[in-house]
Each structure stands twice: as structure tokens, then as C-alpha cells.
Amino acid sequence: MLDPKSPQSLAISNLFIATLIISGVIFAIVAGLVIYIAIRFRGREGQAEPKQVFGQTRLEVGWTLGPLLLLGVIFVFTAQGTSNANPSEGTNVAPPNGKADLVVVGHQWWWEIGYPSAGITTANEIHLPTGKSFFAQLTAADVIHDLWIPAIGPKMDMLPAKINTLTLEADQTGTYLGACAEYCGAEHGKMLVRAIVQPQAEYDAWLNGQRQPAQARPTAADALKGQQLFQSKTCISCHAINGTGANAQVGPNLTHFAGRTTIATIMNNDQANLTAWLKDPQSIKPGAYMPNLQLSDGDVASLVAYLQTLK
Ligand code: CUA
């Protein structure tokens, strides 16, 4: 939040700093006066009772109007800041070009990320081109979640059966970390998200890659065995891999799984972590909907080999 990378997060950061300065000055004045008065006017031995004063219209008007004025200023800053932080604010606002650029659906405990005009669905990592303002629609599949990527925007609730809108934009390339900001069950704390901001050309290449279906049949023997396991074990009843006949929408779409940087939103996508995850997802993310399938080490290795072909 203090290192803004978009006009939206800059608006929040500016609002925070302005409010902090105003509050800081008031605090310094009040605390300073309290300390000064406590020392200057403290009771001394043999001193007479101080003069008792009741009612002071001018002072009272002053200390009522002063804070009122200050709060008025903060109110204007806040109204401006909130509106700049999310220009597309408003429930069920229609996207300007007919289609949203991005649709993010919160699930227990992962993110479904769709690019409707490109017709693709991915998970957990939001790719954005630099300097483009994306109109995002946010909703939830089960309970209330909240998308929050502090460097590029405000928090926005994701409500089941309702659509909230959010402008997502980033000025600088990079990977920006975020998290679910609304308690959504046991693994709320392990519901992380990242925005990967790329130059336009790189983003276009990524988007094109995502449009391609997965290879129908892997060539390497272990990967081929992994694919058969994927289709014969219960994997296929939850996950889609476009181009292979697997099209369930319960869990994350795995078509380009190997191109993602994370697994289950919390671990680096590498062979060791993927092996650990398939072996016993419940030990890593207890309560997650991915069950422990009691796979043998050999089956896990084949599935890992297969999933790693899904570039
Ligand atoms: Cu999803 Cu908290």
C-alpha cells in the first residue's frame, strides 16, 4: 500500500498519508499542550485555588468548528480518494466494452481467473499488461472472499451471486503479491494471489499461449502414464485440461499448469512441491477440497511428469 504501482493504489496511499499528516499535527498540538500545561500549571505547595471559569462561548465555538472543518477536509479527501481508487466501483455495473476484461471468482481456497474476450480460464495468477486499465468483475462460488493486491488497488469483496467491479491497472512490470482479505474458512490464511504485470507484447504472447489447448497425448512414457492416471483416478472429476476431454470446473483449470509460478496459491511450482502436494494435499492445506488420493510414489511421479508437460 505504501509502495503504489498504479493510479488506484496511489490514490489510497495519498489519502493515507494526508490523513496521517493531519492526525499527526493534531496529536502533536494536543499532546504538546497537555505536557506544557501539566508542567506550567501544576499545583504547588501553598498555592491558592485557581480561578474557576464556567462557559466560554468563543472557545467552545472554536473547538467545535475547528474539528468540523478538519473532518470536512478529510471527508473531501476520502470521497475523492475512494472514487479514484476504484473508478469502476458499483455493484453490477456493465462493462464499458460489453465484456469484462477480467472475471475473478473466489473459491475456497483459490482464485478462478477468466479473460472472457480471449475465452480462457486460469487460476491464482492474474496477468496484466502495463499501463492498461482492466475492468474486472468479481464474484464468489461459495462464501465471501475479498481480492486485495495492495500495490495495485483497493480491497474488493467477492460475494456469491453478486458481481462487484474493480479497476485493475499497473504502471510497472513485476509480480505483486496479494491475499484474500475476508475470512472465508479454515484456509483463508492460505489463499494468496499474485498479479504478474508484463509489457504488452509479453502479455499478448502469454494470452496466446493460454488460448492453445494442451497436447492431446504427451510423448514421454512417464508423462503418458501420468495422463492415463489423471483420467482414470478422480483428478478428472474436478479439473479441466482443455483439449484432452477433461472439462470439470470444480477445481483450478490445469491446461497450462506448468506455466504458473505457484501451486495451491502458496508454494513455488516445482517438482518437489508438486510431489508433496499430490502425495498429501491435506497435510499442506488442511480442509482444502483436494483429497488425499493415497497415490503410490510411482503414480505421483507419473502425474508430476504429466503435469509438468502442461506448459
Ligand atoms: Cu478467501 Cu479469505
PDB file of C-alpha atoms and ligand atoms in Angstrom:
ATOM      1  CA  MET A   1       0.000   0.000   0.000  1.00  0.00           C
ATOM      2  CA  LEU A   2       2.894   2.362   0.733  1.00  0.00           C
ATOM      3  CA  ASP A   3       4.625   1.374  -2.498  1.00  0.00           C
ATOM      4  CA  PRO A   4       1.869   2.089  -5.033  1.00  0.00           C
ATOM      5  CA  LYS A   5       2.256   0.796  -8.589  1.00  0.00           C
ATOM      6  CA  SER A   6      -0.992   2.076 -10.078  1.00  0.00           C
ATOM      7  CA  PRO A   7      -3.039   5.303 -10.074  1.00  0.00           C
ATOM      8  CA  GLN A   8      -5.606   3.456  -7.931  1.00  0.00           C
ATOM      9  CA  SER A   9      -3.214   2.420  -5.189  1.00  0.00           C
ATOM     10  CA  LEU A  10      -1.534   5.834  -5.400  1.00  0.00           C
ATOM     11  CA  ALA A  11      -4.912   7.396  -4.540  1.00  0.00           C
ATOM     12  CA  ILE A  12      -5.143   5.179  -1.449  1.00  0.00           C
ATOM     13  CA  SER A  13      -1.571   5.868  -0.454  1.00  0.00           C
ATOM     14  CA  ASN A  14      -2.043   9.650  -0.837  1.00  0.00           C
ATOM     15  CA  LEU A  15      -5.223   9.564   1.217  1.00  0.00           C
ATOM     16  CA  PHE A  16      -3.467   7.596   3.946  1.00  0.00           C
ATOM     17  CA  ILE A  17      -0.501   9.956   4.055  1.00  0.00           C
ATOM     18  CA  ALA A  18      -2.676  13.104   4.047  1.00  0.00           C
ATOM     19  CA  THR A  19      -4.812  11.742   6.896  1.00  0.00           C
ATOM     20  CA  LEU A  20      -1.714  10.654   8.762  1.00  0.00           C
ATOM     21  CA  ILE A  21      -0.169  14.134   8.497  1.00  0.00           C
ATOM     22  CA  ILE A  22      -3.369  15.902   9.635  1.00  0.00           C
ATOM     23  CA  SER A  23      -3.797  13.462  12.545  1.00  0.00           C
ATOM     24  CA  GLY A  24      -0.090  13.734  13.382  1.00  0.00           C
ATOM     25  CA  VAL A  25      -0.234  17.544  13.592  1.00  0.00           C
ATOM     26  CA  ILE A  26      -3.346  17.401  15.823  1.00  0.00           C
ATOM     27  CA  PHE A  27      -1.714  14.781  18.011  1.00  0.00           C
ATOM     28  CA  ALA A  28       1.436  16.886  18.367  1.00  0.00           C
ATOM     29  CA  ILE A  29      -0.587  20.010  19.289  1.00  0.00           C
ATOM     30  CA  VAL A  30      -2.823  18.204  21.803  1.00  0.00           C
ATOM     31  CA  ALA A  31      -0.041  16.143  23.384  1.00  0.00           C
ATOM     32  CA  GLY A  32       2.263  19.181  23.431  1.00  0.00           C
ATOM     33  CA  LEU A  33      -0.363  21.334  25.170  1.00  0.00           C
ATOM     34  CA  VAL A  34      -1.121  18.599  27.706  1.00  0.00           C
ATOM     35  CA  ILE A  35       2.555  18.255  28.588  1.00  0.00           C
ATOM     36  CA  TYR A  36       3.105  22.039  28.656  1.00  0.00           C
ATOM     37  CA  ILE A  37       0.036  22.690  30.835  1.00  0.00           C
ATOM     38  CA  ALA A  38       0.824  19.822  33.184  1.00  0.00           C
ATOM     39  CA  ILE A  39       4.250  21.306  33.869  1.00  0.00           C
ATOM     40  CA  ARG A  40       3.420  25.033  33.749  1.00  0.00           C
ATOM     41  CA  PHE A  41       0.241  24.917  35.816  1.00  0.00           C
ATOM     42  CA  ARG A  42       0.859  22.042  38.183  1.00  0.00           C
ATOM     43  CA  GLY A  43      -0.293  22.513  41.789  1.00  0.00           C
ATOM     44  CA  ARG A  44       2.351  23.984  44.078  1.00  0.00           C
ATOM     45  CA  GLU A  45       2.614  23.988  47.891  1.00  0.00           C
ATOM     46  CA  GLY A  46       0.700  26.875  49.471  1.00  0.00           C
ATOM     47  CA  GLN A  47      -0.913  27.939  46.195  1.00  0.00           C
ATOM     48  CA  ALA A  48      -4.461  29.345  46.302  1.00  0.00           C
ATOM     49  CA  GLU A  49      -7.332  27.673  44.380  1.00  0.00           C
ATOM     50  CA  PRO A  50      -7.169  28.725  40.720  1.00  0.00           C
ATOM     51  CA  LYS A  51      -9.926  30.938  39.383  1.00  0.00           C
ATOM     52  CA  GLN A  52     -12.943  28.796  38.417  1.00  0.00           C
ATOM     53  CA  VAL A  53     -14.283  29.508  34.934  1.00  0.00           C
ATOM     54  CA  PHE A  54     -17.643  28.314  33.581  1.00  0.00           C
ATOM     55  CA  GLY A  55     -18.634  28.695  29.938  1.00  0.00           C
ATOM     56  CA  GLN A  56     -16.512  30.379  27.301  1.00  0.00           C
ATOM     57  CA  THR A  57     -18.639  30.773  24.174  1.00  0.00           C
ATOM     58  CA  ARG A  58     -15.828  31.815  21.861  1.00  0.00           C
ATOM     59  CA  LEU A  59     -13.582  28.906  22.878  1.00  0.00           C
ATOM     60  CA  GLU A  60     -16.408  26.397  22.656  1.00  0.00           C
ATOM     61  CA  VAL A  61     -17.408  27.567  19.193  1.00  0.00           C
ATOM     62  CA  GLY A  62     -13.741  27.395  18.238  1.00  0.00           C
ATOM     63  CA  TRP A  63     -13.158  23.823  19.352  1.00  0.00           C
ATOM     64  CA  THR A  64     -16.368  22.712  17.691  1.00  0.00           C
ATOM     65  CA  LEU A  65     -15.803  24.465  14.378  1.00  0.00           C
ATOM     66  CA  GLY A  66     -12.101  23.597  14.144  1.00  0.00           C
ATOM     67  CA  PRO A  67     -12.547  19.792  14.165  1.00  0.00           C
ATOM     68  CA  LEU A  68     -15.652  20.134  11.982  1.00  0.00           C
ATOM     69  CA  LEU A  69     -13.623  21.963   9.392  1.00  0.00           C
ATOM     70  CA  LEU A  70     -10.789  19.410   9.587  1.00  0.00           C
ATOM     71  CA  LEU A  71     -13.191  16.486   9.276  1.00  0.00           C
ATOM     72  CA  GLY A  72     -14.785  18.268   6.316  1.00  0.00           C
ATOM     73  CA  VAL A  73     -11.377  18.434   4.625  1.00  0.00           C
ATOM     74  CA  ILE A  74     -10.692  14.752   5.406  1.00  0.00           C
ATOM     75  CA  PHE A  75     -14.157  13.875   4.099  1.00  0.00           C
ATOM     76  CA  VAL A  76     -13.452  15.555   0.759  1.00  0.00           C
ATOM     77  CA  PHE A  77     -10.048  13.801   0.513  1.00  0.00           C
ATOM     78  CA  THR A  78     -11.697  10.475   1.372  1.00  0.00           C
ATOM     79  CA  ALA A  79     -14.537  10.839  -1.127  1.00  0.00           C
ATOM     80  CA  GLN A  80     -12.027  11.769  -3.828  1.00  0.00           C
ATOM     81  CA  GLY A  81      -9.572   9.033  -2.833  1.00  0.00           C
ATOM     82  CA  THR A  82     -12.183   6.276  -2.730  1.00  0.00           C
ATOM     83  CA  SER A  83     -13.530   7.215  -6.109  1.00  0.00           C
ATOM     84  CA  ASN A  84     -10.041   7.403  -7.649  1.00  0.00           C
ATOM     85  CA  ALA A  85      -9.091   4.093  -6.017  1.00  0.00           C
ATOM     86  CA  ASN A  86     -11.766   2.298  -7.994  1.00  0.00           C
ATOM     87  CA  PRO A  87     -13.230   4.214 -10.948  1.00  0.00           C
ATOM     88  CA  SER A  88     -15.494   1.276 -11.855  1.00  0.00           C
ATOM     89  CA  GLU A  89     -16.962   0.997  -8.354  1.00  0.00           C
ATOM     90  CA  GLY A  90     -20.565  -0.101  -8.116  1.00  0.00           C
ATOM     91  CA  THR A  91     -22.313  -3.421  -7.970  1.00  0.00           C
ATOM     92  CA  ASN A  92     -23.494  -4.883 -11.281  1.00  0.00           C
ATOM     93  CA  VAL A  93     -22.028  -2.080 -13.354  1.00  0.00           C
ATOM     94  CA  ALA A  94     -21.994  -3.083 -17.003  1.00  0.00           C
ATOM     95  CA  PRO A  95     -18.529  -3.320 -18.574  1.00  0.00           C
ATOM     96  CA  PRO A  96     -17.812  -0.417 -20.936  1.00  0.00           C
ATOM     97  CA  ASN A  97     -16.955  -2.644 -23.928  1.00  0.00           C
ATOM     98  CA  GLY A  98     -19.734  -5.157 -23.371  1.00  0.00           C
ATOM     99  CA  LYS A  99     -17.381  -7.757 -21.918  1.00  0.00           C
ATOM    100  CA  ALA A 100     -15.315  -7.543 -18.764  1.00  0.00           C
ATOM    101  CA  ASP A 101     -11.556  -7.719 -19.354  1.00  0.00           C
ATOM    102  CA  LEU A 102     -11.229  -9.984 -16.385  1.00  0.00           C
ATOM    103  CA  VAL A 103     -13.525 -12.127 -14.249  1.00  0.00           C
ATOM    104  CA  VAL A 104     -12.193 -13.298 -10.908  1.00  0.00           C
ATOM    105  CA  VAL A 105     -14.153 -15.867  -8.910  1.00  0.00           C
ATOM    106  CA  GLY A 106     -13.220 -16.629  -5.315  1.00  0.00           C
ATOM    107  CA  HIS A 107     -13.330 -20.300  -4.303  1.00  0.00           C
ATOM    108  CA  GLN A 108     -12.392 -21.995  -1.036  1.00  0.00           C
ATOM    109  CA  TRP A 109      -9.311 -21.512  -1.332  1.00  0.00           C
ATOM    110  CA  TRP A 110      -8.164 -20.477  -4.750  1.00  0.00           C
ATOM    111  CA  TRP A 111      -8.948 -17.970  -7.479  1.00  0.00           C
ATOM    112  CA  GLU A 112     -10.569 -18.718 -10.811  1.00  0.00           C
ATOM    113  CA  ILE A 113      -9.375 -16.142 -13.312  1.00  0.00           C
ATOM    114  CA  GLY A 114     -11.130 -15.699 -16.630  1.00  0.00           C
ATOM    115  CA  TYR A 115     -10.408 -13.493 -19.634  1.00  0.00           C
ATOM    116  CA  PRO A 116     -13.839 -13.559 -21.341  1.00  0.00           C
ATOM    117  CA  SER A 117     -12.829 -11.937 -24.630  1.00  0.00           C
ATOM    118  CA  ALA A 118      -9.958 -14.386 -25.031  1.00  0.00           C
ATOM    119  CA  GLY A 119     -12.132 -17.271 -23.859  1.00  0.00           C
ATOM    120  CA  ILE A 120      -9.590 -18.564 -21.371  1.00  0.00           C
ATOM    121  CA  THR A 121      -9.691 -19.636 -17.748  1.00  0.00           C
ATOM    122  CA  THR A 122      -6.688 -19.887 -15.495  1.00  0.00           C
ATOM    123  CA  ALA A 123      -6.084 -19.824 -11.758  1.00  0.00           C
ATOM    124  CA  ASN A 124      -4.386 -17.966  -8.923  1.00  0.00           C
ATOM    125  CA  GLU A 125      -2.230 -15.622 -11.017  1.00  0.00           C
ATOM    126  CA  ILE A 126      -3.621 -12.518 -12.691  1.00  0.00           C
ATOM    127  CA  HIS A 127      -1.630 -11.441 -15.728  1.00  0.00           C
ATOM    128  CA  LEU A 128      -1.895  -7.785 -16.710  1.00  0.00           C
ATOM    129  CA  PRO A 129      -0.204  -5.680 -19.373  1.00  0.00           C
ATOM    130  CA  THR A 130       1.428  -2.482 -18.073  1.00  0.00           C
ATOM    131  CA  GLY A 131      -0.457   0.770 -18.311  1.00  0.00           C
ATOM    132  CA  LYS A 132      -3.786  -0.778 -19.365  1.00  0.00           C
ATOM    133  CA  SER A 133      -6.858  -0.275 -17.267  1.00  0.00           C
ATOM    134  CA  PHE A 134      -8.709  -3.566 -16.833  1.00  0.00           C
ATOM    135  CA  PHE A 135     -12.384  -3.705 -15.974  1.00  0.00           C
ATOM    136  CA  ALA A 136     -12.705  -6.679 -13.625  1.00  0.00           C
ATOM    137  CA  GLN A 137     -15.843  -8.378 -12.397  1.00  0.00           C
ATOM    138  CA  LEU A 138     -15.526 -10.093  -9.039  1.00  0.00           C
ATOM    139  CA  THR A 139     -17.751 -12.768  -7.588  1.00  0.00           C
ATOM    140  CA  ALA A 140     -17.567 -15.887  -5.413  1.00  0.00           C
ATOM    141  CA  ALA A 141     -18.532 -19.521  -5.863  1.00  0.00           C
ATOM    142  CA  ASP A 142     -19.159 -20.402  -2.220  1.00  0.00           C
ATOM    143  CA  VAL A 143     -18.617 -17.887   0.584  1.00  0.00           C
ATOM    144  CA  ILE A 144     -17.498 -14.253   0.724  1.00  0.00           C
ATOM    145  CA  HIS A 145     -13.890 -13.662  -0.290  1.00  0.00           C
ATOM    146  CA  ASP A 146     -12.048 -10.405  -0.923  1.00  0.00           C
ATOM    147  CA  LEU A 147      -9.418  -9.677  -3.539  1.00  0.00           C
ATOM    148  CA  TRP A 148      -6.602  -7.493  -2.262  1.00  0.00           C
ATOM    149  CA  ILE A 149      -3.370  -6.775  -4.114  1.00  0.00           C
ATOM    150  CA  PRO A 150      -2.132  -3.735  -2.153  1.00  0.00           C
ATOM    151  CA  ALA A 151       0.415  -2.442  -4.684  1.00  0.00           C
ATOM    152  CA  ILE A 152      -2.136  -2.080  -7.455  1.00  0.00           C
ATOM    153  CA  GLY A 153      -5.531  -1.466  -5.909  1.00  0.00           C
ATOM    154  CA  PRO A 154      -8.069  -1.423  -3.130  1.00  0.00           C
ATOM    155  CA  LYS A 155      -9.695  -4.365  -1.410  1.00  0.00           C
ATOM    156  CA  MET A 156     -12.858  -5.545  -3.077  1.00  0.00           C
ATOM    157  CA  ASP A 157     -15.337  -8.041  -1.675  1.00  0.00           C
ATOM    158  CA  MET A 158     -16.351 -11.053  -3.749  1.00  0.00           C
ATOM    159  CA  LEU A 159     -19.902 -12.053  -2.963  1.00  0.00           C
ATOM    160  CA  PRO A 160     -21.741 -15.201  -4.053  1.00  0.00           C
ATOM    161  CA  ALA A 161     -24.489 -14.401  -6.589  1.00  0.00           C
ATOM    162  CA  LYS A 162     -23.394 -10.795  -6.882  1.00  0.00           C
ATOM    163  CA  ILE A 163     -20.892  -9.033  -9.110  1.00  0.00           C
ATOM    164  CA  ASN A 164     -18.610  -6.304  -7.834  1.00  0.00           C
ATOM    165  CA  THR A 165     -16.485  -4.332 -10.214  1.00  0.00           C
ATOM    166  CA  LEU A 166     -12.891  -3.268  -9.837  1.00  0.00           C
ATOM    167  CA  THR A 167     -10.434  -1.362 -11.998  1.00  0.00           C
ATOM    168  CA  LEU A 168      -7.118  -3.198 -12.097  1.00  0.00           C
ATOM    169  CA  GLU A 169      -4.134  -1.447 -13.524  1.00  0.00           C
ATOM    170  CA  ALA A 170      -0.372  -1.381 -13.025  1.00  0.00           C
ATOM    171  CA  ASP A 171       2.277   1.055 -14.241  1.00  0.00           C
ATOM    172  CA  GLN A 172       5.317  -1.122 -13.722  1.00  0.00           C
ATOM    173  CA  THR A 173       6.190  -4.665 -14.653  1.00  0.00           C
ATOM    174  CA  GLY A 174       6.683  -7.035 -11.772  1.00  0.00           C
ATOM    175  CA  THR A 175       4.991  -9.590  -9.576  1.00  0.00           C
ATOM    176  CA  TYR A 176       2.725  -8.138  -6.927  1.00  0.00           C
ATOM    177  CA  LEU A 177       1.544 -10.240  -4.049  1.00  0.00           C
ATOM    178  CA  GLY A 178      -1.933 -10.208  -2.627  1.00  0.00           C
ATOM    179  CA  ALA A 179      -4.257 -12.221  -0.445  1.00  0.00           C
ATOM    180  CA  CYS A 180      -7.857 -12.884   0.342  1.00  0.00           C
ATOM    181  CA  ALA A 181      -8.893 -10.179   2.799  1.00  0.00           C
ATOM    182  CA  GLU A 182     -12.151 -11.625   4.089  1.00  0.00           C
ATOM    183  CA  TYR A 183     -12.244 -14.593   6.441  1.00  0.00           C
ATOM    184  CA  CYS A 184     -13.553 -17.455   4.299  1.00  0.00           C
ATOM    185  CA  GLY A 185     -12.927 -20.618   6.271  1.00  0.00           C
ATOM    186  CA  ALA A 186     -10.099 -22.789   7.531  1.00  0.00           C
ATOM    187  CA  GLU A 187      -7.591 -21.925   4.814  1.00  0.00           C
ATOM    188  CA  HIS A 188      -8.353 -18.224   4.474  1.00  0.00           C
ATOM    189  CA  GLY A 189      -4.765 -17.550   5.551  1.00  0.00           C
ATOM    190  CA  LYS A 190      -3.502 -19.751   2.716  1.00  0.00           C
ATOM    191  CA  MET A 191      -5.494 -18.032  -0.023  1.00  0.00           C
ATOM    192  CA  LEU A 192      -2.807 -15.956  -1.666  1.00  0.00           C
ATOM    193  CA  VAL A 193      -2.886 -14.385  -5.093  1.00  0.00           C
ATOM    194  CA  ARG A 194      -0.377 -12.669  -7.339  1.00  0.00           C
ATOM    195  CA  ALA A 195      -0.566 -10.185 -10.166  1.00  0.00           C
ATOM    196  CA  ILE A 196       2.045 -10.674 -12.858  1.00  0.00           C
ATOM    197  CA  VAL A 197       2.432  -7.431 -14.762  1.00  0.00           C
ATOM    198  CA  GLN A 198       4.156  -7.707 -18.132  1.00  0.00           C
ATOM    199  CA  PRO A 199       4.981  -5.464 -21.085  1.00  0.00           C
ATOM    200  CA  GLN A 200       2.146  -5.564 -23.649  1.00  0.00           C
ATOM    201  CA  ALA A 201       3.993  -7.839 -26.112  1.00  0.00           C
ATOM    202  CA  GLU A 202       4.916 -10.333 -23.411  1.00  0.00           C
ATOM    203  CA  TYR A 203       1.357 -10.274 -22.109  1.00  0.00           C
ATOM    204  CA  ASP A 204      -0.024 -10.866 -25.612  1.00  0.00           C
ATOM    205  CA  ALA A 205       2.286 -13.836 -26.026  1.00  0.00           C
ATOM    206  CA  TRP A 206       1.139 -15.235 -22.680  1.00  0.00           C
ATOM    207  CA  LEU A 207      -2.511 -14.763 -23.654  1.00  0.00           C
ATOM    208  CA  ASN A 208      -1.937 -16.508 -26.978  1.00  0.00           C
ATOM    209  CA  GLY A 209      -0.262 -19.405 -25.222  1.00  0.00           C
ATOM    210  CA  GLN A 210      -3.207 -19.727 -22.857  1.00  0.00           C
ATOM    211  CA  ARG A 211      -5.569 -19.980 -25.828  1.00  0.00           C
ATOM    212  CA  GLN A 212      -3.863 -23.151 -27.045  1.00  0.00           C
ATOM    213  CA  PRO A 213      -5.236 -26.466 -25.810  1.00  0.00           C
ATOM    214  CA  ALA A 214      -2.907 -28.873 -24.046  1.00  0.00           C
ATOM    215  CA  GLN A 215      -1.114 -31.510 -26.074  1.00  0.00           C
ATOM    216  CA  ALA A 216      -3.632 -34.337 -26.535  1.00  0.00           C
ATOM    217  CA  ARG A 217      -1.058 -37.065 -25.857  1.00  0.00           C
ATOM    218  CA  PRO A 218       2.277 -36.496 -24.180  1.00  0.00           C
ATOM    219  CA  THR A 219       5.243 -38.217 -25.840  1.00  0.00           C
ATOM    220  CA  ALA A 220       7.358 -39.286 -22.866  1.00  0.00           C
ATOM    221  CA  ALA A 221       6.352 -42.629 -21.343  1.00  0.00           C
ATOM    222  CA  ASP A 222       6.077 -41.451 -17.717  1.00  0.00           C
ATOM    223  CA  ALA A 223       4.016 -38.395 -18.721  1.00  0.00           C
ATOM    224  CA  LEU A 224       1.748 -40.602 -20.821  1.00  0.00           C
ATOM    225  CA  LYS A 225       1.232 -42.885 -17.842  1.00  0.00           C
ATOM    226  CA  GLY A 226       0.512 -39.764 -15.768  1.00  0.00           C
ATOM    227  CA  GLN A 227      -2.126 -38.673 -18.245  1.00  0.00           C
ATOM    228  CA  GLN A 228      -3.811 -42.075 -18.073  1.00  0.00           C
ATOM    229  CA  LEU A 229      -3.773 -41.862 -14.263  1.00  0.00           C
ATOM    230  CA  PHE A 230      -5.214 -38.357 -14.419  1.00  0.00           C
ATOM    231  CA  GLN A 231      -8.101 -39.662 -16.459  1.00  0.00           C
ATOM    232  CA  SER A 232      -8.680 -42.869 -14.508  1.00  0.00           C
ATOM    233  CA  LYS A 233      -8.236 -41.527 -10.969  1.00  0.00           C
ATOM    234  CA  THR A 234     -10.616 -38.900  -9.644  1.00  0.00           C
ATOM    235  CA  CYS A 235      -8.496 -35.943 -10.895  1.00  0.00           C
ATOM    236  CA  ILE A 236     -10.709 -35.656 -13.946  1.00  0.00           C
ATOM    237  CA  SER A 237     -13.902 -35.166 -11.952  1.00  0.00           C
ATOM    238  CA  CYS A 238     -12.628 -31.808 -10.635  1.00  0.00           C
ATOM    239  CA  HIS A 239     -10.045 -30.416 -13.057  1.00  0.00           C
ATOM    240  CA  ALA A 240     -10.173 -29.341 -16.684  1.00  0.00           C
ATOM    241  CA  ILE A 241      -7.319 -29.748 -19.152  1.00  0.00           C
ATOM    242  CA  ASN A 242      -8.513 -28.234 -22.421  1.00  0.00           C
ATOM    243  CA  GLY A 243      -8.000 -30.444 -25.442  1.00  0.00           C
ATOM    244  CA  THR A 244      -7.972 -33.729 -23.521  1.00  0.00           C
ATOM    245  CA  GLY A 245     -11.648 -34.208 -22.733  1.00  0.00           C
ATOM    246  CA  ALA A 246     -11.158 -33.211 -19.096  1.00  0.00           C
ATOM    247  CA  ASN A 247     -13.517 -30.317 -18.529  1.00  0.00           C
ATOM    248  CA  ALA A 248     -14.750 -30.334 -14.926  1.00  0.00           C
ATOM    249  CA  GLN A 249     -14.875 -26.891 -13.353  1.00  0.00           C
ATOM    250  CA  VAL A 250     -14.724 -27.751  -9.642  1.00  0.00           C
ATOM    251  CA  GLY A 251     -11.007 -27.165  -9.124  1.00  0.00           C
ATOM    252  CA  PRO A 252      -8.496 -24.999 -10.968  1.00  0.00           C
ATOM    253  CA  ASN A 253      -8.210 -25.422 -14.740  1.00  0.00           C
ATOM    254  CA  LEU A 254      -4.852 -27.127 -15.290  1.00  0.00           C
ATOM    255  CA  THR A 255      -4.428 -26.643 -19.061  1.00  0.00           C
ATOM    256  CA  HIS A 256      -1.282 -24.524 -18.604  1.00  0.00           C
ATOM    257  CA  PHE A 257      -0.479 -25.514 -15.048  1.00  0.00           C
ATOM    258  CA  ALA A 258       3.264 -25.813 -15.645  1.00  0.00           C
ATOM    259  CA  GLY A 259       3.379 -22.184 -16.784  1.00  0.00           C
ATOM    260  CA  ARG A 260       2.227 -20.941 -13.370  1.00  0.00           C
ATOM    261  CA  THR A 261       4.632 -19.895 -10.671  1.00  0.00           C
ATOM    262  CA  THR A 262       2.661 -21.297  -7.746  1.00  0.00           C
ATOM    263  CA  ILE A 263       0.798 -24.418  -6.599  1.00  0.00           C
ATOM    264  CA  ALA A 264      -2.302 -24.101  -4.428  1.00  0.00           C
ATOM    265  CA  THR A 265      -1.526 -20.345  -4.175  1.00  0.00           C
ATOM    266  CA  ILE A 266       1.120 -20.904  -1.502  1.00  0.00           C
ATOM    267  CA  MET A 267       4.044 -22.908  -2.874  1.00  0.00           C
ATOM    268  CA  ASN A 268       6.534 -22.439  -5.674  1.00  0.00           C
ATOM    269  CA  ASN A 269       5.605 -24.570  -8.633  1.00  0.00           C
ATOM    270  CA  ASP A 270       8.485 -27.038  -8.660  1.00  0.00           C
ATOM    271  CA  GLN A 271       8.850 -30.788  -8.767  1.00  0.00           C
ATOM    272  CA  ALA A 272       9.400 -31.298  -5.033  1.00  0.00           C
ATOM    273  CA  ASN A 273       6.395 -29.195  -4.019  1.00  0.00           C
ATOM    274  CA  LEU A 274       4.151 -30.741  -6.648  1.00  0.00           C
ATOM    275  CA  THR A 275       5.150 -34.213  -5.447  1.00  0.00           C
ATOM    276  CA  ALA A 276       4.400 -33.266  -1.837  1.00  0.00           C
ATOM    277  CA  TRP A 277       1.080 -31.721  -2.844  1.00  0.00           C
ATOM    278  CA  LEU A 278      -0.134 -34.766  -4.808  1.00  0.00           C
ATOM    279  CA  LYS A 279       1.065 -37.139  -2.120  1.00  0.00           C
ATOM    280  CA  ASP A 280      -0.954 -35.429   0.619  1.00  0.00           C
ATOM    281  CA  PRO A 281      -2.634 -32.098  -0.090  1.00  0.00           C
ATOM    282  CA  GLN A 282      -4.320 -32.215   3.330  1.00  0.00           C
ATOM    283  CA  SER A 283      -1.018 -32.012   5.192  1.00  0.00           C
ATOM    284  CA  ILE A 284      -0.195 -28.802   3.295  1.00  0.00           C
ATOM    285  CA  LYS A 285      -3.625 -27.197   3.195  1.00  0.00           C
ATOM    286  CA  PRO A 286      -5.841 -28.999   5.726  1.00  0.00           C
ATOM    287  CA  GLY A 287      -9.509 -28.690   4.816  1.00  0.00           C
ATOM    288  CA  ALA A 288      -8.895 -27.966   1.133  1.00  0.00           C
ATOM    289  CA  TYR A 289     -11.242 -29.764  -1.265  1.00  0.00           C
ATOM    290  CA  MET A 290      -8.405 -31.667  -2.905  1.00  0.00           C
ATOM    291  CA  PRO A 291      -8.467 -35.055  -1.178  1.00  0.00           C
ATOM    292  CA  ASN A 292      -5.566 -37.319  -0.354  1.00  0.00           C
ATOM    293  CA  LEU A 293      -5.935 -39.917  -3.112  1.00  0.00           C
ATOM    294  CA  GLN A 294      -3.494 -42.328  -1.405  1.00  0.00           C
ATOM    295  CA  LEU A 295      -1.393 -42.443  -4.561  1.00  0.00           C
ATOM    296  CA  SER A 296       1.702 -44.614  -4.686  1.00  0.00           C
ATOM    297  CA  ASP A 297       5.063 -42.889  -5.106  1.00  0.00           C
ATOM    298  CA  GLY A 298       5.239 -44.222  -8.674  1.00  0.00           C
ATOM    299  CA  ASP A 299       1.810 -42.825  -9.554  1.00  0.00           C
ATOM    300  CA  VAL A 300       2.703 -39.458  -8.020  1.00  0.00           C
ATOM    301  CA  ALA A 301       5.905 -39.362 -10.083  1.00  0.00           C
ATOM    302  CA  SER A 302       3.966 -40.109 -13.285  1.00  0.00           C
ATOM    303  CA  LEU A 303       1.349 -37.460 -12.526  1.00  0.00           C
ATOM    304  CA  VAL A 304       4.093 -34.935 -11.764  1.00  0.00           C
ATOM    305  CA  ALA A 305       5.759 -35.775 -15.085  1.00  0.00           C
ATOM    306  CA  TYR A 306       2.458 -35.271 -16.885  1.00  0.00           C
ATOM    307  CA  LEU A 307       1.506 -32.025 -15.134  1.00  0.00           C
ATOM    308  CA  GLN A 308       4.943 -30.630 -15.902  1.00  0.00           C
ATOM    309  CA  THR A 309       4.289 -31.052 -19.624  1.00  0.00           C
ATOM    310  CA  LEU A 310       1.321 -28.669 -19.356  1.00  0.00           C
ATOM    311  CA  LYS A 311       3.283 -25.570 -20.282  1.00  0.00           C
TER     312      LYS A 311
HETATM  313 CU1  CUA B   1     -10.968 -16.387   0.604  1.00  0.00          CU
HETATM  314 CU2  CUA B   1     -10.497 -15.479   2.733  1.00  0.00          CU
END
